[in-house]
Short mmCIF file of C-alpha atoms in Angstrom, two decimals:
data_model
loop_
_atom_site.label_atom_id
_atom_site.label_comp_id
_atom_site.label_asym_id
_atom_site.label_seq_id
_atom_site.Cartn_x
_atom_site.Cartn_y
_atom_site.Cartn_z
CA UNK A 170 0.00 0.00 0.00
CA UNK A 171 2.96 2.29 0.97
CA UNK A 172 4.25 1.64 -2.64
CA UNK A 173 1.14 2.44 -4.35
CA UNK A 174 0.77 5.56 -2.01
CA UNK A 175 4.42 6.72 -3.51
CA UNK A 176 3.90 6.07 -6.77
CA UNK A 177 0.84 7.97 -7.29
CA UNK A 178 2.63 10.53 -5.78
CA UNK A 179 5.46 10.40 -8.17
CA UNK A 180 3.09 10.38 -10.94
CA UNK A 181 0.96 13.86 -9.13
CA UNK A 182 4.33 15.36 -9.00
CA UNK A 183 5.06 14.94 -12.69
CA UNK A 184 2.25 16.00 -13.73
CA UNK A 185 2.56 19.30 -11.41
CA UNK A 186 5.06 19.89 -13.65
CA UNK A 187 3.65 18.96 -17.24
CA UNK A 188 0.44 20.89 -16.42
CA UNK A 189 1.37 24.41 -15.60
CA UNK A 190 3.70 23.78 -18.91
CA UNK A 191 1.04 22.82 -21.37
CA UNK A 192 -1.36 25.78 -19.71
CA UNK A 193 1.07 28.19 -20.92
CA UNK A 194 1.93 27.25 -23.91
CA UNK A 195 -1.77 26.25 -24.69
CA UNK A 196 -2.92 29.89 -23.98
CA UNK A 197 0.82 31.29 -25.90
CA UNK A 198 -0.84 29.28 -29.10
CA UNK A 199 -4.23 30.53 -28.61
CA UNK A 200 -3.05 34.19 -28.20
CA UNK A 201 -1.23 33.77 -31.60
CA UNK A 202 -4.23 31.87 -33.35
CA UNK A 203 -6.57 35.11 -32.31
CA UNK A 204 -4.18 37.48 -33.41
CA UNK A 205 -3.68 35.38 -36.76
CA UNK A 206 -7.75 35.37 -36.99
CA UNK A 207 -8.26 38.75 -36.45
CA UNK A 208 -5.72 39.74 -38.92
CA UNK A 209 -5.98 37.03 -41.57
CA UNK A 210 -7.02 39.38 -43.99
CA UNK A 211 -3.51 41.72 -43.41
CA UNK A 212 -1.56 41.55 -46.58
CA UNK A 213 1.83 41.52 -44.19
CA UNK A 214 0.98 37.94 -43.09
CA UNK A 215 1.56 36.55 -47.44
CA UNK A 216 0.77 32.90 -47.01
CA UNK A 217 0.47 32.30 -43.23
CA UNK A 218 -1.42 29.44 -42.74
CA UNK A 219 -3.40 29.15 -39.36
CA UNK A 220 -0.92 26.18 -38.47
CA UNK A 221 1.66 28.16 -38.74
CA UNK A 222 0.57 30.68 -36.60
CA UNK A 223 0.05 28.04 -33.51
CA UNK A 224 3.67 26.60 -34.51
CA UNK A 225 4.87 30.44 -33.98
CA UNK A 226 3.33 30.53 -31.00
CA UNK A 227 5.03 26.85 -29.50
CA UNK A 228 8.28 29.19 -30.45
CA UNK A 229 7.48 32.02 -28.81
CA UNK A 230 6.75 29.91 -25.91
CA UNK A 231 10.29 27.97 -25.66
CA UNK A 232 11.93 31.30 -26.07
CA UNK A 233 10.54 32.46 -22.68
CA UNK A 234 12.98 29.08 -21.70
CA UNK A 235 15.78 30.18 -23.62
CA UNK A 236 15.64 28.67 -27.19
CA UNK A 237 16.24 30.71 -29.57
CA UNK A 238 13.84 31.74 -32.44
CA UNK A 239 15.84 31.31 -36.13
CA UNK A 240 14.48 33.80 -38.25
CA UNK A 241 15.66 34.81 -41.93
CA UNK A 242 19.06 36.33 -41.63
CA UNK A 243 19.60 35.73 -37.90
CA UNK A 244 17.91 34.57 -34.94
CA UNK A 245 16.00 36.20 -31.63
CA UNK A 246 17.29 35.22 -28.29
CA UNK A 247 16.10 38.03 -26.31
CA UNK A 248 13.83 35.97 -23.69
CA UNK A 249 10.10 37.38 -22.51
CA UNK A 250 11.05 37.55 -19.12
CA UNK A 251 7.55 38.14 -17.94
CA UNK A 252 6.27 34.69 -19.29
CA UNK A 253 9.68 32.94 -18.23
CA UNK A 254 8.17 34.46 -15.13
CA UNK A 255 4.67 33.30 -15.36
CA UNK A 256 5.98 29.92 -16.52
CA UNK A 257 8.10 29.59 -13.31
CA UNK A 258 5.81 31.15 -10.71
CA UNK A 259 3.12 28.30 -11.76
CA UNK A 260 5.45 25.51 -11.92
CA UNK A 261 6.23 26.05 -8.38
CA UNK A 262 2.79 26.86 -7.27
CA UNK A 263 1.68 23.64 -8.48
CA UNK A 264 4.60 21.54 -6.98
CA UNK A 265 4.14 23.08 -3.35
CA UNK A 266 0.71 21.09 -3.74
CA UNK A 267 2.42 18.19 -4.04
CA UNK A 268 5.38 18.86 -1.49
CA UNK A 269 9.02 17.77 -3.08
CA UNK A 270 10.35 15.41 -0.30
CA UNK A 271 13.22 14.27 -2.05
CA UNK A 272 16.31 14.24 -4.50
CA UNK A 273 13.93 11.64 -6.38
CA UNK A 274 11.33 14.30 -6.54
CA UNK A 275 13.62 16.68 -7.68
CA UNK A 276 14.47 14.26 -10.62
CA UNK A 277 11.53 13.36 -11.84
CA UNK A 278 10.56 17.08 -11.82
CA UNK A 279 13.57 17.65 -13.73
CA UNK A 280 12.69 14.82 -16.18
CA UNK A 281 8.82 15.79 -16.60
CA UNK A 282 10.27 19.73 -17.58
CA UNK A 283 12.63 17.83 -20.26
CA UNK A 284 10.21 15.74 -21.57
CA UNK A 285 6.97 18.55 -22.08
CA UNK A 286 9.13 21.02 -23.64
CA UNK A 287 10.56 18.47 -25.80
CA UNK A 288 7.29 17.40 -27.03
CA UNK A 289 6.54 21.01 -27.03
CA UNK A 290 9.34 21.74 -29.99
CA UNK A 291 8.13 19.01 -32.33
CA UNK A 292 4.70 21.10 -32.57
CA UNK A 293 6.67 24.23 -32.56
CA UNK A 294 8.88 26.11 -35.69
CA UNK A 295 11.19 23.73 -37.38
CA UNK A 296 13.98 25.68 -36.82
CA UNK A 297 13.46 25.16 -33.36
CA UNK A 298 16.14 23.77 -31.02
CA UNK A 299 15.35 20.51 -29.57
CA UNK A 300 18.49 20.61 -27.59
CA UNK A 301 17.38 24.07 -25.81
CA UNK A 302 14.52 22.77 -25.52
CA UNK A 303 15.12 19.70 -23.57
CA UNK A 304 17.81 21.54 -21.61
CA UNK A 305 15.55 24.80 -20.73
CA UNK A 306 12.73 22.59 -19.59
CA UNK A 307 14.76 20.77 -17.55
CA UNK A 308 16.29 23.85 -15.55
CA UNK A 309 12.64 24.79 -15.17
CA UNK A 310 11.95 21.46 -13.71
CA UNK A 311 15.07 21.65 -11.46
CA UNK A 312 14.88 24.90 -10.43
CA UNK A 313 11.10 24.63 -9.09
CA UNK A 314 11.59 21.71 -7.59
CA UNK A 315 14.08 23.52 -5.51
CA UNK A 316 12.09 26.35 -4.52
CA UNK A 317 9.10 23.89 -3.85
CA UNK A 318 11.03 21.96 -1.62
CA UNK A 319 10.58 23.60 1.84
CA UNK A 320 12.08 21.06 4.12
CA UNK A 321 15.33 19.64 2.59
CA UNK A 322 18.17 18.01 4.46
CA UNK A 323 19.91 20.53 6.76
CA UNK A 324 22.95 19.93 5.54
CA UNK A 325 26.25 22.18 6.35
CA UNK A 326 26.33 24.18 3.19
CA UNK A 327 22.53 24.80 2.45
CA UNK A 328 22.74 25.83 5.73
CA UNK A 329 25.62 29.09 4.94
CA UNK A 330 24.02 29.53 1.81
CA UNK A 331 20.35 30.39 3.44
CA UNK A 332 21.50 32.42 6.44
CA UNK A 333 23.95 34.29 3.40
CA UNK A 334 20.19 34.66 1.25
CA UNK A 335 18.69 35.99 4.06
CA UNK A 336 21.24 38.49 4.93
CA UNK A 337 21.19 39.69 1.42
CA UNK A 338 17.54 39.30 0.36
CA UNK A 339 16.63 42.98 1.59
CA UNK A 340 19.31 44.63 -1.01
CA UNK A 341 18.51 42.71 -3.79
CA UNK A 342 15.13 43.54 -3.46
CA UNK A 343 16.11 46.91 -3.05
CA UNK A 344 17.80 47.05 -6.15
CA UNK A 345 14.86 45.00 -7.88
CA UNK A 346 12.61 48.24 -6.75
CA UNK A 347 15.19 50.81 -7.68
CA UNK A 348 15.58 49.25 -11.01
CA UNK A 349 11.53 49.58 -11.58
CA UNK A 350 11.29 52.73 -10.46
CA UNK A 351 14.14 53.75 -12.81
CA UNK A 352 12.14 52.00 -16.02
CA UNK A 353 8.46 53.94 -14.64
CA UNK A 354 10.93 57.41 -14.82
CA UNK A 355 11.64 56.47 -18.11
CA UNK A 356 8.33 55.86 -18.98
CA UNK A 357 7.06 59.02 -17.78
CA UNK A 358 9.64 61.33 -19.53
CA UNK A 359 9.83 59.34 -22.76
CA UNK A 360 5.99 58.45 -23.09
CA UNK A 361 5.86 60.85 -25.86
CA UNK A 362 7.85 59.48 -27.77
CA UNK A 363 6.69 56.04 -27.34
CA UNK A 364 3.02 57.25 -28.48
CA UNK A 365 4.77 58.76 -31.31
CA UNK A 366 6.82 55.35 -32.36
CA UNK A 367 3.72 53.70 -32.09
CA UNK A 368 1.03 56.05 -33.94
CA UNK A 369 4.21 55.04 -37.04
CA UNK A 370 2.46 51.66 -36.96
CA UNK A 371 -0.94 52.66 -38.05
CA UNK A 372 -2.34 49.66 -36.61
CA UNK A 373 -6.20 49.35 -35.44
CA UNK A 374 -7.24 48.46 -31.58
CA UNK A 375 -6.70 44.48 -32.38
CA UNK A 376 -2.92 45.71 -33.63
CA UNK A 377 -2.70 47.71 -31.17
CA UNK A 378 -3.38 45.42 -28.17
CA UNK A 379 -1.79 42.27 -29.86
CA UNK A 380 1.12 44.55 -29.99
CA UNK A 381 1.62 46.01 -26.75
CA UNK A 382 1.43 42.80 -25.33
CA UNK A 383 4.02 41.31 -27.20
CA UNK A 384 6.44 44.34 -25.86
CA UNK A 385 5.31 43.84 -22.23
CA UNK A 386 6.64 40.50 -22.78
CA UNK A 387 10.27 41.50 -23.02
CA UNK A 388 9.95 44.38 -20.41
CA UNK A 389 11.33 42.67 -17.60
CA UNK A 390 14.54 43.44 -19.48
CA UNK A 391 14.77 46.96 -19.25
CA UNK A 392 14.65 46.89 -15.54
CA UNK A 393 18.20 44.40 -15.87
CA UNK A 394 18.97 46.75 -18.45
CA UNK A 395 18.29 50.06 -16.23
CA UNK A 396 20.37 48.67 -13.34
CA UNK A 397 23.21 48.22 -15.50
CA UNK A 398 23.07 51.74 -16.99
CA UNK A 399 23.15 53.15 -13.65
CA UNK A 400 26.18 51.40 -12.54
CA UNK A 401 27.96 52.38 -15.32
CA UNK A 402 28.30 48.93 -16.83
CA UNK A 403 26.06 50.05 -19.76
CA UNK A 404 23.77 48.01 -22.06
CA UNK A 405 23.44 47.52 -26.22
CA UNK A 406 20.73 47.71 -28.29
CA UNK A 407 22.72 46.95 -31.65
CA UNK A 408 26.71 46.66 -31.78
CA UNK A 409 27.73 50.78 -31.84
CA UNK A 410 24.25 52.07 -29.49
CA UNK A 411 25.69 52.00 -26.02
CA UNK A 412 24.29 53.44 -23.04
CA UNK A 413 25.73 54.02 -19.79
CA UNK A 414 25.65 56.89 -16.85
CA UNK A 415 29.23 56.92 -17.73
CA UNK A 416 28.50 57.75 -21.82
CA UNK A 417 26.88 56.27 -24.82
CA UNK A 418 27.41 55.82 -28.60
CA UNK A 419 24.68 56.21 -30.66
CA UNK A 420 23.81 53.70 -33.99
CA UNK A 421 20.47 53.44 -35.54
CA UNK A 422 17.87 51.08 -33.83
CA UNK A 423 14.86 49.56 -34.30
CA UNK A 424 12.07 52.12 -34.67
CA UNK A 425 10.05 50.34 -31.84
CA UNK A 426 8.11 52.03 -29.18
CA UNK A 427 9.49 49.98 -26.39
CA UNK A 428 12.58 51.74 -27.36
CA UNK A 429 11.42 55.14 -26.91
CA UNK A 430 12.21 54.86 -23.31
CA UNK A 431 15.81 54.98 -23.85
CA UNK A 432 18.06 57.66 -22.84
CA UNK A 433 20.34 59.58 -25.23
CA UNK A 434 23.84 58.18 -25.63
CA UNK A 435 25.29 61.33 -25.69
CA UNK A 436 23.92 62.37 -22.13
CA UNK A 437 26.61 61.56 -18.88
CA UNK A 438 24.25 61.42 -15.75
CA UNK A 439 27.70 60.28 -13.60
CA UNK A 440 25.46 61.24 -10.58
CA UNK A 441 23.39 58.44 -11.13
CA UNK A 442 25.84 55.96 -10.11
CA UNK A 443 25.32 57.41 -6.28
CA UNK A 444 22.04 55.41 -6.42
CA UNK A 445 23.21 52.32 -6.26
CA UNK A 446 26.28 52.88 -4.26
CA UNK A 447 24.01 54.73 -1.56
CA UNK A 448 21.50 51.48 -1.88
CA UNK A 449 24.37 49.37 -0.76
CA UNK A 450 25.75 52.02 1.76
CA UNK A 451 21.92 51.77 3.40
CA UNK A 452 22.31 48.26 3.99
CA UNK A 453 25.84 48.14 5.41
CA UNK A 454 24.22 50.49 7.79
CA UNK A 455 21.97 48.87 8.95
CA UNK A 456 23.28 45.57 9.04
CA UNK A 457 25.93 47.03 11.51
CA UNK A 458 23.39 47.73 14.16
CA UNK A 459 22.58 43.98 14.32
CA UNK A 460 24.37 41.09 15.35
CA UNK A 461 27.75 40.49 12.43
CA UNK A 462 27.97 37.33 10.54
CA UNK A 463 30.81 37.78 8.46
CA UNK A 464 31.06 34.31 6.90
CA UNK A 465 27.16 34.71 5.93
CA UNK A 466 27.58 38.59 4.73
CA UNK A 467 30.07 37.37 2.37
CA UNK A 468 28.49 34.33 1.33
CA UNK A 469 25.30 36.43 0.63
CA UNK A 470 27.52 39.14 -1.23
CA UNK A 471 28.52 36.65 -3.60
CA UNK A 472 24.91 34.61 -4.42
CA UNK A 473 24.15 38.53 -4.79
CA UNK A 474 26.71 39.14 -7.80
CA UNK A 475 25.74 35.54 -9.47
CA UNK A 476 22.21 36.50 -9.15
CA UNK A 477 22.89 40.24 -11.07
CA UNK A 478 25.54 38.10 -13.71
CA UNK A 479 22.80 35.75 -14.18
CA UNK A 480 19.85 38.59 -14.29
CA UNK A 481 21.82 40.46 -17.02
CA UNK A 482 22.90 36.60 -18.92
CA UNK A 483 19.15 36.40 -19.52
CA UNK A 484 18.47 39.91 -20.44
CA UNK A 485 20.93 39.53 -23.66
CA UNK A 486 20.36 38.78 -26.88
CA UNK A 487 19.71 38.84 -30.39
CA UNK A 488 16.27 40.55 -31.66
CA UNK A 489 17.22 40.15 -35.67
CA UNK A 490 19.86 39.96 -37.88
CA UNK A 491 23.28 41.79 -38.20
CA UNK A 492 24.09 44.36 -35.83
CA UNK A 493 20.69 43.48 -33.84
CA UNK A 494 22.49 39.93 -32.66
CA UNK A 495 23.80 41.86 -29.96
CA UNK A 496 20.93 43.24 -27.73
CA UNK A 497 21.64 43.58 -23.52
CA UNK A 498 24.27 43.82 -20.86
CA UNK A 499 26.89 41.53 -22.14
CA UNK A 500 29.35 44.69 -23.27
CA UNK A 501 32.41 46.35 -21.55
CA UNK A 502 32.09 49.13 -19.23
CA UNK A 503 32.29 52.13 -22.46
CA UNK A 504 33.88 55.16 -21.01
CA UNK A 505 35.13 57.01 -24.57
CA UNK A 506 32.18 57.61 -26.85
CA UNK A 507 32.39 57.89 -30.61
CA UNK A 508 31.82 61.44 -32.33
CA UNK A 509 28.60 61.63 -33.75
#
């Protein structure tokens, strides 16, 4: 009976993996299908067939996980944060109902992400990677299981590593709400032009709302992108368009309204940098007036500086070919601007 009791429970957990999956990408595909629908009759779309739009859609789904959409000339790796979000946030909703007991949990969660986003791919694009796939699902699968898991093994090292997260948690949220606050700024003072990059478009409300959406997918990244410009490590939109609090090169960029709410390149804002050093300053502060843990501070430090590496990783790359196959934070710090 004990057996049978496990094994059903092995099976719940997979599929509290495979479901919030399929929901997503099920309601990715529909979105797609209703946009396709709406705007059959557009003369853009050529020979679009309806199954083609709901393979787009299975694409635009595994690039939330990190494969890469080949188009004509080049490919689009920039990943919609905000459904990679979604995608995640479910995934581990759904687990906790279970309750991961295990390292056996943990691979068969790990397995079950592999295996839907496989199947997944072979309804999606052909020039979809089954490889990213397999390997984006699983990290999905992995990575839930690990936040799902609430009472692992109190082993030595967890053990740093927590009290370090804990320690840290307040400044990275800090920075998280900084970095928001920074893209709503933007969005005030450039809203202008973003009405005017849009009104370009002439599309109707369907157009309209189809593509807003699609941009709100991707706008997690300017908040990674927004912390790196005020630390002076800078972002690209296009090899050549640079910016940074410490200068900017300009190059033309894609004339879309998401990208209205960039700064110009040839502006220096050097003060801006005090933000984030006075964020961090804050904290020491106040961590001094409680009890020191060196070993954890530093410990926490460092899952801090992975966790920005790994924030601005997944905030790069391509959005189309040539000079567009370099989109995000992966550049040098640029401190000698180009005349323009």
């Amino acid at each position: 009976m004990e057996g049978m009791l496990t094994y059903s429970r092995r099976v719940a957990l997979a599929l509290a993996v495979i479901q919030p999956v399929v929901l997503t990408w099920i309601t990715v595909v529909l979105i797609c299908l209703l946009g396709y629908t709406l705007t059959a009759a557009s003369p853009l779309l050529g020979d679009v067939t309806w199954q083609g739009a709901a393979r787009l859609g299975g694409s635009l789904w595994l690039l939330a996980l990190g494969s890469p959409l080949v188009t004509a000339g080049g490919h689009i790796g920039l990943m919609p944060l905000f459904l990679t979000a979604l995608i995640a946030w479910l995934t581990v909703r759904f687990l906790r109902s279970i309750v991961v007991e295990d390292w056996w949990d943990v691979l068969i969660a790990t397995l079950s992400g592999a295996g839907s986003t496989g199947v997944i791919c072979l309804f999606s694009l052909p020039q979809s990677s089954l490889l990213h796939a397999l390997v984006g699902g699983a990290v999905l699968g992995f990575l839930a299981s690990q936040c799902a898991w609430l009472e692992r093994p109190a082993w030595p090292g967890v053990a740093i590593l927590e009290r370090g997260w804990r320690l840290i948690a307040p400044l990275a949220t800090t920075l998280g709400a900084v970095s928001i606050l920074l893209v709503l700024s933007a969005l005030a003072l450039g809203f202008g032009q973003v009405r005017a990059l849009h009104a370009a478009y002439l599309t109707d409300l369907t157009g309209t709302i189809l593509f807003t959406l699609t941009q709100l997918l991707f706008a997690p990244a300017l908040a990674v992108w927004a912390l790196a410009y005020v630390t002076g490590a800078g972002f690209t939109v296009g090899s050549g368009a640079v910016f940074s609090a410490l200068g900017g090169s300009f190059a033309p960029i894609p004339g879309l309204p998401i990208f209205g709410l960039l700064p110009d390149p040839a502006l220096r804002p050097a003060w801006l940098l005090i933000i984030p050093v006075l964020t961090g300053l804050t904290w020491g502060v106040i961590r001094s007036l409680r009890p020191r843990d060196w070993v954890s501070a530093g410990v926490g430090a460092l899952e801090l500086l992975v966790i920005v590496a790994l924030a601005g990783q997944v905030a790069t790359g391509g959005i189309g070919p040539g000079r567009m196959l370099e989109v995000g934070t992966d550049c040098l710090l640029y401190t000698s601007p180009s005349p323009r």
